[in-house]
mmCIF file of C-alpha atoms in Angstrom:
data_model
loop_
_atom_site.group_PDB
_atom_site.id
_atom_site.type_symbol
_atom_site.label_atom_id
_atom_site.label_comp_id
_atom_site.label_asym_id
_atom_site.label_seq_id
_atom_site.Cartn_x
_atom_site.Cartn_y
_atom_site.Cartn_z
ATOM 1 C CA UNK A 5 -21.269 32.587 25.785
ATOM 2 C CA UNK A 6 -18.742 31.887 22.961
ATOM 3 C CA UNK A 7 -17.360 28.516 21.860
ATOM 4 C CA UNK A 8 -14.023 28.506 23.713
ATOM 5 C CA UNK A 9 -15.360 29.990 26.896
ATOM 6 C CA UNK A 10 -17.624 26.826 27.125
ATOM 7 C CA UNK A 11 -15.208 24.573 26.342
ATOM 8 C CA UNK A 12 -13.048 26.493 29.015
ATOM 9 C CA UNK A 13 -16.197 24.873 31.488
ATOM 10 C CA UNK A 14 -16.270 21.978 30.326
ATOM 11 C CA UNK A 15 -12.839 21.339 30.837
ATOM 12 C CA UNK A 16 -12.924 22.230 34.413
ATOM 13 C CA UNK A 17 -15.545 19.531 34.732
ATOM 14 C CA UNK A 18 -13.112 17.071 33.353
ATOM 15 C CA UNK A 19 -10.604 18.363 35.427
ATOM 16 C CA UNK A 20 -13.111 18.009 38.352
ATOM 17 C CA UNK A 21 -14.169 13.876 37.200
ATOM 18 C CA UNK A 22 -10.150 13.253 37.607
ATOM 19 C CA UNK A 23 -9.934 14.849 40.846
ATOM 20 C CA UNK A 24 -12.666 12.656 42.028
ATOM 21 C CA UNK A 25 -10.939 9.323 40.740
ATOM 22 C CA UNK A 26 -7.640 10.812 42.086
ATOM 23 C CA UNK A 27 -9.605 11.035 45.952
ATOM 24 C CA UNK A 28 -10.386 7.569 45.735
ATOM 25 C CA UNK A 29 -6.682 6.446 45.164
ATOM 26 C CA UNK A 30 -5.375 4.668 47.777
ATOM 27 C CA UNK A 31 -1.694 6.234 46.997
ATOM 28 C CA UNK A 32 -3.036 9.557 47.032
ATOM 29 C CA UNK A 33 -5.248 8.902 50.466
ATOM 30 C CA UNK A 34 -1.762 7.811 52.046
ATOM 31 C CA UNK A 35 -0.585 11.254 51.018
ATOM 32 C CA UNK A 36 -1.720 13.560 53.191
ATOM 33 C CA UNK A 37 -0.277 16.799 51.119
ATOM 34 C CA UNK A 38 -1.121 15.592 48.112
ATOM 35 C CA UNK A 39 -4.901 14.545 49.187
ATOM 36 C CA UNK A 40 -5.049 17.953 50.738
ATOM 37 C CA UNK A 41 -3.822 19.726 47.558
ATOM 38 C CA UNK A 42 -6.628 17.388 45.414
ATOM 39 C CA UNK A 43 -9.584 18.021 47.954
ATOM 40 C CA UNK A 44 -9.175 21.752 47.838
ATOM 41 C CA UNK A 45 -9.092 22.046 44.128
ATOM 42 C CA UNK A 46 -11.971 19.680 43.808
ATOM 43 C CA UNK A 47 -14.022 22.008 46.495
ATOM 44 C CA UNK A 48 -13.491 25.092 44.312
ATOM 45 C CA UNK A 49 -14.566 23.429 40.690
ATOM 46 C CA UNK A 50 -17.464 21.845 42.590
ATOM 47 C CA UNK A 51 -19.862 25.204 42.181
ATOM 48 C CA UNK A 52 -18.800 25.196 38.212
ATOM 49 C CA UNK A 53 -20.067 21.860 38.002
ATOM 50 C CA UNK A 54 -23.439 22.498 39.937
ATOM 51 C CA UNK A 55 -23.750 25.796 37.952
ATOM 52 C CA UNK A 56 -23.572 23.229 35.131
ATOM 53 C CA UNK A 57 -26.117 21.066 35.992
ATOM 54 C CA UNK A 58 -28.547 23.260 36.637
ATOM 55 C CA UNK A 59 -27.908 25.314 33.274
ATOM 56 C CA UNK A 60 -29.029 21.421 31.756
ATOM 57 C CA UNK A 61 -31.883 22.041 33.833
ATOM 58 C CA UNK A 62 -33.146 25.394 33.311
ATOM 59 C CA UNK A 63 -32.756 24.353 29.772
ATOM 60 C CA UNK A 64 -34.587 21.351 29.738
ATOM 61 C CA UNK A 65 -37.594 23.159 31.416
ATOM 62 C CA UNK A 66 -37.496 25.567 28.776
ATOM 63 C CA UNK A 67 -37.643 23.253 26.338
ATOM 64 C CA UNK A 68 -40.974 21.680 28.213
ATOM 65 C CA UNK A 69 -42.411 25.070 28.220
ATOM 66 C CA UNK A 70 -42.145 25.556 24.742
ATOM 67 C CA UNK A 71 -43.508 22.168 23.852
ATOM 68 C CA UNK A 72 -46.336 23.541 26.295
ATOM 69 C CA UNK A 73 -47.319 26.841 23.821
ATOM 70 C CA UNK A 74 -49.610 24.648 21.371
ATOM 71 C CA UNK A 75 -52.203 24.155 23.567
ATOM 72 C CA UNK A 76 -54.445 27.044 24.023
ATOM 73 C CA UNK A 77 -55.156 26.510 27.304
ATOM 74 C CA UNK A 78 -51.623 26.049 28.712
ATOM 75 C CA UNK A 79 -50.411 28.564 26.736
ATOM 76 C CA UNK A 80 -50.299 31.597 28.915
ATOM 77 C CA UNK A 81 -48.819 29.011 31.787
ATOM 78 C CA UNK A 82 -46.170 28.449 29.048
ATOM 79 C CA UNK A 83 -44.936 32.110 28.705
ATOM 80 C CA UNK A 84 -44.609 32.516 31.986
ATOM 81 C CA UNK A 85 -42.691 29.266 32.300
ATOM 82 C CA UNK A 86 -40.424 30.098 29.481
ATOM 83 C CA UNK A 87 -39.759 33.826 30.399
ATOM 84 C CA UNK A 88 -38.285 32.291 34.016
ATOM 85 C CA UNK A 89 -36.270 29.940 32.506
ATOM 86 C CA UNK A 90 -34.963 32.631 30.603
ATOM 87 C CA UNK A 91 -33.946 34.563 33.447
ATOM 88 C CA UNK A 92 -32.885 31.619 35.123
ATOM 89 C CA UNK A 93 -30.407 30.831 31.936
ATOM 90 C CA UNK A 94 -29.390 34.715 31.867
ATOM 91 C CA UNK A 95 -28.118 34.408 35.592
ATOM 92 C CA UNK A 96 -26.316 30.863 35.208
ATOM 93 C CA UNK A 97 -24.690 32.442 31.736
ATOM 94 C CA UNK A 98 -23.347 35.762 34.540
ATOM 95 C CA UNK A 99 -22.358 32.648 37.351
ATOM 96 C CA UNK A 100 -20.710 30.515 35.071
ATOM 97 C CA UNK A 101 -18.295 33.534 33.443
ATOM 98 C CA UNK A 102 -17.298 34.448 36.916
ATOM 99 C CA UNK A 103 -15.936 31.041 37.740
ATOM 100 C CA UNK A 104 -14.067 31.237 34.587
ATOM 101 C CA UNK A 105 -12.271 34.936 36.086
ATOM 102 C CA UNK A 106 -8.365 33.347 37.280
ATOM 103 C CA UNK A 107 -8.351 33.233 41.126
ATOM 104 C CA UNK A 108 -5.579 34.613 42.699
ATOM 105 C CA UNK A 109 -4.495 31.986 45.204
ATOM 106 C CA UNK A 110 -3.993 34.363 48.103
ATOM 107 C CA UNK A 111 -7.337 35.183 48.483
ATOM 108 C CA UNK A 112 -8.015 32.660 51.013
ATOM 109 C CA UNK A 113 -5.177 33.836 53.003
ATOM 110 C CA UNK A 114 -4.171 36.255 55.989
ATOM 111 C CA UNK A 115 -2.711 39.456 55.465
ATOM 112 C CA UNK A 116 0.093 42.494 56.793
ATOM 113 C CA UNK A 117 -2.030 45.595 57.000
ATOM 114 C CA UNK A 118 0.353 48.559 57.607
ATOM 115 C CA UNK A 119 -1.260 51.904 58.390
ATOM 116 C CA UNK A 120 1.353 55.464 57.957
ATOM 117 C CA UNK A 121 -0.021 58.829 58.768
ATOM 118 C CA UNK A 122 0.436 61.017 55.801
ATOM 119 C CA UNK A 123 0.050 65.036 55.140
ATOM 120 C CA UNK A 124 -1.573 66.597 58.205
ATOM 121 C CA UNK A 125 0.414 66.163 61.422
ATOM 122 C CA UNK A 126 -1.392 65.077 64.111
ATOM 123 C CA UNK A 127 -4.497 64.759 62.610
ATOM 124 C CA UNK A 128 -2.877 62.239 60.452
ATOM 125 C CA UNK A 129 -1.888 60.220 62.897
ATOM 126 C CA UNK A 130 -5.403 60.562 64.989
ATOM 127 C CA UNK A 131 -7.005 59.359 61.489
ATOM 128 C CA UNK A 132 -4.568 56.605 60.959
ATOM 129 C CA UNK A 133 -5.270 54.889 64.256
ATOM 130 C CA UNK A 134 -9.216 55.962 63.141
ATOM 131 C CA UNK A 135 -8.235 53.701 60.456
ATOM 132 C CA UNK A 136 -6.404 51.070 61.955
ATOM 133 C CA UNK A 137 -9.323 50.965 64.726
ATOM 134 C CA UNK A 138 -12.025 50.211 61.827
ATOM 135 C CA UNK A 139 -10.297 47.530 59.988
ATOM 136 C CA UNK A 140 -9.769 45.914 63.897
ATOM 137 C CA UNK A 141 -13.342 45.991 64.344
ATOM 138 C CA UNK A 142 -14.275 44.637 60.459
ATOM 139 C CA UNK A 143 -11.697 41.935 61.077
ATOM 140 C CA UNK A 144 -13.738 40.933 64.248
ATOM 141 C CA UNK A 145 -16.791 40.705 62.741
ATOM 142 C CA UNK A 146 -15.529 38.337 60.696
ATOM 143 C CA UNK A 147 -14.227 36.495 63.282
ATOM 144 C CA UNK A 148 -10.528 36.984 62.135
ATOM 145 C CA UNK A 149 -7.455 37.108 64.885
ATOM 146 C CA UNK A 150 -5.793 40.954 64.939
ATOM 147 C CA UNK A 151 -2.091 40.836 66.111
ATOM 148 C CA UNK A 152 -0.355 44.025 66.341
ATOM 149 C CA UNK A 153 3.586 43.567 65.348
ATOM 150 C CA UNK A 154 4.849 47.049 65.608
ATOM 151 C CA UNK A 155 3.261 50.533 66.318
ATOM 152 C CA UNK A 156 4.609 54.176 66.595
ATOM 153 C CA UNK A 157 1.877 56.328 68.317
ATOM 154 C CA UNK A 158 1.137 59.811 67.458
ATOM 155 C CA UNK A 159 1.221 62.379 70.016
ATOM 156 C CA UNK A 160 -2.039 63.779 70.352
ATOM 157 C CA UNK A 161 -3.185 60.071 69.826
ATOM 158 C CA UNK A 162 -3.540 57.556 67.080
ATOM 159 C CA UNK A 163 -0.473 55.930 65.182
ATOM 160 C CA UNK A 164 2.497 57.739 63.102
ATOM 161 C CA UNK A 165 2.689 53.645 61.731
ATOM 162 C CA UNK A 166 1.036 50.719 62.842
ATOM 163 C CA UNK A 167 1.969 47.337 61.823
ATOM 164 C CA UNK A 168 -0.710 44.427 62.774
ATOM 165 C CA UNK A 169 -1.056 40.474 61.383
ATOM 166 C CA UNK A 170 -4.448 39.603 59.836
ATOM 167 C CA UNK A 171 -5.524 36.107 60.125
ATOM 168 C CA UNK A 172 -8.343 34.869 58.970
ATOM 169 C CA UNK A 173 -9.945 33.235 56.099
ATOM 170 C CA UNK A 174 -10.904 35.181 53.098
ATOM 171 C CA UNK A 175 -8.739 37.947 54.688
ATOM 172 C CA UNK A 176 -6.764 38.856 51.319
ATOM 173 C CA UNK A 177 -10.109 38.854 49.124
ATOM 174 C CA UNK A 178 -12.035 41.075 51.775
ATOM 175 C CA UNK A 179 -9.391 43.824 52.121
ATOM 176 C CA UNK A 180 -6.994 43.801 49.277
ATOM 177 C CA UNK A 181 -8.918 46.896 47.651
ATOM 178 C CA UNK A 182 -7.577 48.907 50.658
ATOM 179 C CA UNK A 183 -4.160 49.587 49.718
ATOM 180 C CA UNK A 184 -3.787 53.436 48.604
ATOM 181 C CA UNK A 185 -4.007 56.897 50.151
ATOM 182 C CA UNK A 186 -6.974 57.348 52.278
ATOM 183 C CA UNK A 187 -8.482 61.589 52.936
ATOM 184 C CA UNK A 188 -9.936 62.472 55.807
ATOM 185 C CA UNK A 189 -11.790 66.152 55.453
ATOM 186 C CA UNK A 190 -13.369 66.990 59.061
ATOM 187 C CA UNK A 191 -12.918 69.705 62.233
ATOM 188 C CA UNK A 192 -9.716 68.661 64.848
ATOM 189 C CA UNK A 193 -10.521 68.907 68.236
ATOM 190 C CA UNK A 194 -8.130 70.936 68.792
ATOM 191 C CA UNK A 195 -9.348 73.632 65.957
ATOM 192 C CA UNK A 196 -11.131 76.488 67.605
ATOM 193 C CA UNK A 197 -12.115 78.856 64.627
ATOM 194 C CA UNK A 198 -14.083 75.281 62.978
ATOM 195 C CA UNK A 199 -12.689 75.292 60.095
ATOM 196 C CA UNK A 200 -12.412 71.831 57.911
ATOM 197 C CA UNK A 201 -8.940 70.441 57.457
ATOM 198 C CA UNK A 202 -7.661 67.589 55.090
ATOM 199 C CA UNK A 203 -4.985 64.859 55.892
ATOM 200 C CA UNK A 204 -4.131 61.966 54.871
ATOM 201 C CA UNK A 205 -3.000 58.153 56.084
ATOM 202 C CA UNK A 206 -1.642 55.296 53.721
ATOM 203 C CA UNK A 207 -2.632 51.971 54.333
ATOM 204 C CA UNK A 208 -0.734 48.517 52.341
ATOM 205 C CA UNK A 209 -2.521 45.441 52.550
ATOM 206 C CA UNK A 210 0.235 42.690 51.846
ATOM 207 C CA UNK A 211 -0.661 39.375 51.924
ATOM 208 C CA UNK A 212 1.523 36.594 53.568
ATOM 209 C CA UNK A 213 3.170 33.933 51.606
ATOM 210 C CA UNK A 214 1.946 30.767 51.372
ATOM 211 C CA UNK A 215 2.737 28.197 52.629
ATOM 212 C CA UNK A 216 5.250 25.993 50.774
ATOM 213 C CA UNK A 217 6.679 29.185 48.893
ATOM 214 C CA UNK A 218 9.335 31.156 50.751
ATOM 215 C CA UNK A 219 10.863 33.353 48.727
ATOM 216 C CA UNK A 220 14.563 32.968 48.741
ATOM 217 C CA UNK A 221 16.120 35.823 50.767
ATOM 218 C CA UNK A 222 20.054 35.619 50.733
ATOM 219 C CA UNK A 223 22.123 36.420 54.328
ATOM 220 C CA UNK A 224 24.165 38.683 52.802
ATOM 221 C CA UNK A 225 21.647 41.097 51.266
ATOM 222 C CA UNK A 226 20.448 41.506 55.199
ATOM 223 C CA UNK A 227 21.611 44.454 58.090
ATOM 224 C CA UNK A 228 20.362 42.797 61.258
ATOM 225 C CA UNK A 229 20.071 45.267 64.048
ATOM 226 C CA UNK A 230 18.851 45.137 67.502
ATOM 227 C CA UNK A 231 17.711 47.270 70.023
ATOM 228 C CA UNK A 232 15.338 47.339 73.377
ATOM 229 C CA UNK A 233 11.896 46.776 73.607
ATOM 230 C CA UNK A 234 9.646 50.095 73.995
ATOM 231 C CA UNK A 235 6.148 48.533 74.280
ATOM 232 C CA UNK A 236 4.347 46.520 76.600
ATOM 233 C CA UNK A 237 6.013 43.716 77.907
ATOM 234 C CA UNK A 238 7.266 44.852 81.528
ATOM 235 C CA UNK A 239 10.231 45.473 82.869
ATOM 236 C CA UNK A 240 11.868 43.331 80.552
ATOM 237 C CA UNK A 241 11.753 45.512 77.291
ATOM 238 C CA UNK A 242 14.125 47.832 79.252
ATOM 239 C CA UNK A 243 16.203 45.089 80.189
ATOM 240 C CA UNK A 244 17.450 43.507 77.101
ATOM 241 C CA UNK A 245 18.061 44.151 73.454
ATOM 242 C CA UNK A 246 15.538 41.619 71.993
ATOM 243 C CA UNK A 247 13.699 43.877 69.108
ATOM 244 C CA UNK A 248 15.030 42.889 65.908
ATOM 245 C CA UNK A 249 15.072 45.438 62.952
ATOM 246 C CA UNK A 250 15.986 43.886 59.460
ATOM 247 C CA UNK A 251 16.934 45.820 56.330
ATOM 248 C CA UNK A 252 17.091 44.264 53.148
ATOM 249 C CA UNK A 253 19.756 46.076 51.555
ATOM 250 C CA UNK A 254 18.850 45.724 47.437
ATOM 251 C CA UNK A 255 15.166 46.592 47.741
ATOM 252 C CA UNK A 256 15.264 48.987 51.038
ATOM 253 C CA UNK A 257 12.828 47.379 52.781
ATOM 254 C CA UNK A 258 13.001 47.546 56.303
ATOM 255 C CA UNK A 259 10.581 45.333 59.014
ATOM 256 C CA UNK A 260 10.857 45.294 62.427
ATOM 257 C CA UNK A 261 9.558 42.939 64.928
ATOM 258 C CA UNK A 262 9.233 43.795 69.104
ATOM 259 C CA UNK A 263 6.379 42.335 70.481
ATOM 260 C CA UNK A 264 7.756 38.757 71.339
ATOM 261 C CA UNK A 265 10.388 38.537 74.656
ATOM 262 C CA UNK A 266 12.963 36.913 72.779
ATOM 263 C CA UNK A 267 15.276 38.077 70.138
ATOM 264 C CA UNK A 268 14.924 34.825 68.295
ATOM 265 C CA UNK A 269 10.988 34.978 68.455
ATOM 266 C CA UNK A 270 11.255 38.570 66.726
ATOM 267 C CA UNK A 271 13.610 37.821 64.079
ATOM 268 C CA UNK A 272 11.449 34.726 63.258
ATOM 269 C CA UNK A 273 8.252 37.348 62.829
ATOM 270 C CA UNK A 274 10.522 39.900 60.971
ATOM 271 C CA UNK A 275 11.708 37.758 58.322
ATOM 272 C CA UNK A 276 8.131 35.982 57.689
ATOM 273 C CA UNK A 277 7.135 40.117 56.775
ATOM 274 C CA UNK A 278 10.197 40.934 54.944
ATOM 275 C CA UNK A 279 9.195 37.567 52.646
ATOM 276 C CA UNK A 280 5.745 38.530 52.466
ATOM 277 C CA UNK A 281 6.626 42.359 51.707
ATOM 278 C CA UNK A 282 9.241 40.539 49.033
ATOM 279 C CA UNK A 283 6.904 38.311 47.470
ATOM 280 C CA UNK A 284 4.311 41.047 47.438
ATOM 281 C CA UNK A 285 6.759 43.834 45.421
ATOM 282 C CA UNK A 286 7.539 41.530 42.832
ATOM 283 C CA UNK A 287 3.613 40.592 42.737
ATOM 284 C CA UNK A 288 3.224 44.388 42.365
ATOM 285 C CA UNK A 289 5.612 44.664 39.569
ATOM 286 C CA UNK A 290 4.212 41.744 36.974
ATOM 287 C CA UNK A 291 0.213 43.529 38.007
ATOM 288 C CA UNK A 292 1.523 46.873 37.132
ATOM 289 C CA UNK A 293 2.892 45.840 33.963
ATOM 290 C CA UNK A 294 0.148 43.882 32.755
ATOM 291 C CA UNK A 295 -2.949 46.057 34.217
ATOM 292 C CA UNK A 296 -2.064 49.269 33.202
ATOM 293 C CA UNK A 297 -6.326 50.233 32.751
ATOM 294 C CA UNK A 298 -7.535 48.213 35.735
ATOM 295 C CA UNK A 299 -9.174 50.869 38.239
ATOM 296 C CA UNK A 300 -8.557 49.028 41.474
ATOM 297 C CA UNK A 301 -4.923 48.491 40.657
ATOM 298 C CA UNK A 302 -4.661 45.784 43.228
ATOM 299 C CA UNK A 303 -0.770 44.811 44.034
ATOM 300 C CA UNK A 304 0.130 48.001 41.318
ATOM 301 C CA UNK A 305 2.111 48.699 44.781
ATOM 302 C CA UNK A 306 1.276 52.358 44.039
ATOM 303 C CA UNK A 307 0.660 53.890 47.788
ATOM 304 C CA UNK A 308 0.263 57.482 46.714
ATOM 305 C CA UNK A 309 -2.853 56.904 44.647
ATOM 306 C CA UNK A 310 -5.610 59.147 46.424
ATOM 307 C CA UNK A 311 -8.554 55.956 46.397
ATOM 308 C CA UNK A 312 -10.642 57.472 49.340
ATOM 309 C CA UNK A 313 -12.082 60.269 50.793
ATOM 310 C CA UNK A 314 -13.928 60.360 54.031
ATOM 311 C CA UNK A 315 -15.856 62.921 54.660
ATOM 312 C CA UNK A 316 -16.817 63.829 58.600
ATOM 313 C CA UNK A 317 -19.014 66.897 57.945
ATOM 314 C CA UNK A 318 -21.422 65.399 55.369
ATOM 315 C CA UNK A 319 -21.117 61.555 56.693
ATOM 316 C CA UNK A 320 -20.062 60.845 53.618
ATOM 317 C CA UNK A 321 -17.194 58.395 51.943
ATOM 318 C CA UNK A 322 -16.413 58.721 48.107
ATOM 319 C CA UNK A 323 -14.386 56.166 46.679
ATOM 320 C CA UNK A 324 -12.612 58.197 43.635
ATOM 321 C CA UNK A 325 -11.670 54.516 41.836
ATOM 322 C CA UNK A 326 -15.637 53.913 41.195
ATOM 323 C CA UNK A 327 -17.969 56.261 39.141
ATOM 324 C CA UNK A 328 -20.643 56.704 41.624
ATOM 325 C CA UNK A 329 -19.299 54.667 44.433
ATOM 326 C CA UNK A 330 -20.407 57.640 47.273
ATOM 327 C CA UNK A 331 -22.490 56.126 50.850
ATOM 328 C CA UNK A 332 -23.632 58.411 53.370
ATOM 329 C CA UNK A 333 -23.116 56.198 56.207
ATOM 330 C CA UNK A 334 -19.952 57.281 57.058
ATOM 331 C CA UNK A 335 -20.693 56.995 60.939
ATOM 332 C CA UNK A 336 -20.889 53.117 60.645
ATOM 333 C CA UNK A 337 -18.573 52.712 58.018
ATOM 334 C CA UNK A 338 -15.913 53.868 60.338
ATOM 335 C CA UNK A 339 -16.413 51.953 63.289
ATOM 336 C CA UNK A 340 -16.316 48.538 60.615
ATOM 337 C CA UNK A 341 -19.056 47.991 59.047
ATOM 338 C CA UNK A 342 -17.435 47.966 55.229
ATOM 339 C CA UNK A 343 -19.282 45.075 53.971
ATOM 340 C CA UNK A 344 -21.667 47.278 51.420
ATOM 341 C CA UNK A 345 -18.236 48.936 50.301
ATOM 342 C CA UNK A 346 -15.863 45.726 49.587
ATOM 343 C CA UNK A 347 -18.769 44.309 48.055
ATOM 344 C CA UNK A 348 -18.904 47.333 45.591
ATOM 345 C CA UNK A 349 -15.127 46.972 44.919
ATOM 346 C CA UNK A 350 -15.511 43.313 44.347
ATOM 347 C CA UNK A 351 -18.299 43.742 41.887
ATOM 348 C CA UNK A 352 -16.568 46.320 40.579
ATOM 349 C CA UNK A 353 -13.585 44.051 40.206
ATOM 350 C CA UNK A 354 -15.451 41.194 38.822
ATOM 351 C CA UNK A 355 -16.912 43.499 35.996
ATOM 352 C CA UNK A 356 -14.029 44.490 35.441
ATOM 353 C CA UNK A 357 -12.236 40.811 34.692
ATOM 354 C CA UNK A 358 -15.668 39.594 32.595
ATOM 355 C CA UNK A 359 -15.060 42.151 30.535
ATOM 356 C CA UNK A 360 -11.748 41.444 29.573
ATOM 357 C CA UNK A 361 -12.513 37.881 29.738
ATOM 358 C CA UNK A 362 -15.104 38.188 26.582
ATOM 359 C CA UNK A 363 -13.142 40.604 24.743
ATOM 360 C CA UNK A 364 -10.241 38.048 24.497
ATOM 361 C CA UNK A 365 -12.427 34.734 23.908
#
């Protein structure tokens, strides 16, 4: 580790000793934001500084080890003493780069996750709800709440567009590789002669905005149009005009909101998306022009890059962002078990930052 990466560390530790006086405050305990702000911060620089400590440690046994090689018959005790503390100090080196990568503060947070059939008809759409239905059932797994905002459903089944709130913690971090074009190569039902056909679904992983952040959306740049409930809800979707559909005129964007009986209740849920959809296109702007090499692109905003391609006749997935990155459990991978994949990406990912983090120390 170079020079100026450690005394990156050690400054967090110093940052970490002035959190703890700052705790103990009694004008900062009387501050409930502020004291919530602190404790957070202090949580997240509390592995560097255990990482720390036990770097002093590993070293200190080394040190005893070596002391340890002058004596004959302690010596082959010694070696093996000083080849695990070794190891130990290779691993804490690895651990204590990767809490010097820059978290991105959303990571924590919950998430849009739009799914669009692509190329392919109604295969598309059968293979976007496919989709939709696997990222349902990873999100429950996890424990995280799944609320469907808006959905178009195909006609032979699945989703032309499906629009559903993520909540849970860790959400963003989990799923934020996900945005992109996703293949599907497999037989239709409906295909007689059994031959393989490709299509296509998009998915967008937007994260919402944190709180204390609103992006500033000015009236005027809004068309504000309503119309009648189609989904569930009764007979009262037929009955009034309480779906809200919001265009925001300079960027295009259009959200829509219909699940909630009242028009107010919708328009409230609409504009929290159009922020987050806001917030995340100008995210998507400063990544792209700053990460022009990174291979998981994440918030490039670029929804026609191919990352996927599942596979139905071989069971196998091949994510084309990843030299190598190919499982053949395609069966379970579907129905939501993804961790072995996100953890690939997020290795991946973290490779990827290390790297640049040495070059430029």
């Amino acid at each position: 580790m170079t020079p100026s990466l450690r005394r990156k560390l050690e400054a967090l530790v110093e940052r970490r000793e002035e959190l703890e006086r700052l705790l103990s405050d009694p004008g900062v305990i009387g501050d409930v934001g502020r004291f919530r702000k602190f404790s957070r911060e202090f949580a997240q620089l509390e592995p560097v500084a255990n990482a720390l400590a036990a770097e002093q440690q590993a070293k200190q046994d080394l040190a005893a080890a070596e002391a340890m090689r002058g004596d004959p018959e302690l010596r082959e005790l010694a070696e093996e003493e000083i080849a695990a503390a070794g190891a130990r100090l290779e691993q804490l080196d690895a651990e204590l780069l990767s809490h010097l990568i820059p978290k991105d503060p959303r990571d924590e947070g919950d998430i849009y996750l739009e799914v669009r059939a692509g190329t392919g008809g109604d295969e598309a759409a059968i293979f976007a709800g496919d989709l939709f239905r696997m990222y349902a059932r990873y999100a429950e797994r996890q424990g995280w709440r799944v609320e469907v905002e808006s959905g178009s459903p195909g006609e032979h089944g699945g989703f032309k567009e499906v629009i559903a709130r993520v909540e849970g913690r860790g959400a963003y971090s989990r799923l934020k590789f996900e945005s992109g074009t996703h293949r599907v190569q497999r037989v239709p039902e409906t295909e007689s002669q059994g031959r393989i056909h490709t299509s296509a679904a998009t998915v967008a992983i937007i994260p919402v905005e944190a709180e204390g952040e609103p992006i500033e959306i000015n009236p005027a740049d809004l068309k504000v149009d309503t119309f009648r409930s189609s989904g569930a809800g009764g007979q009262h979707v037929n009955k009034t005009e309480s779906a809200i559909r919001i265009t925001h005129v300079p960027s295009g964007i259009v959200v829509e909101s219909q699940t909630e009986r009242s028009q107010h209740a919708n328009r409230d849920k609409a504009m929290k998306r159009l922020g987050a959809m806001l917030a995340e296109a100008q995210e998507a702007k400063a990544a792209a022009a700053q990460a022009q090499t990174r291979k998981l692109q994440v918030g490039s905003g670029d929804r026609s890059q191919r990352i996927r391609t599942y596979n139905f006749p071989q069971g196998r997935i091949t994510d084309h962002r990843v030299e190598g990155l190919t499982l053949y459990d395609l069966p379970n991978i579907i129905q939501g078990d993804l961790d072995t994949l996100i953890g690939r990406l997020q290795h991946e990912h973290q490779a990827d930052e290390l790297a640049r983090l040495t070059a430029s120390a």
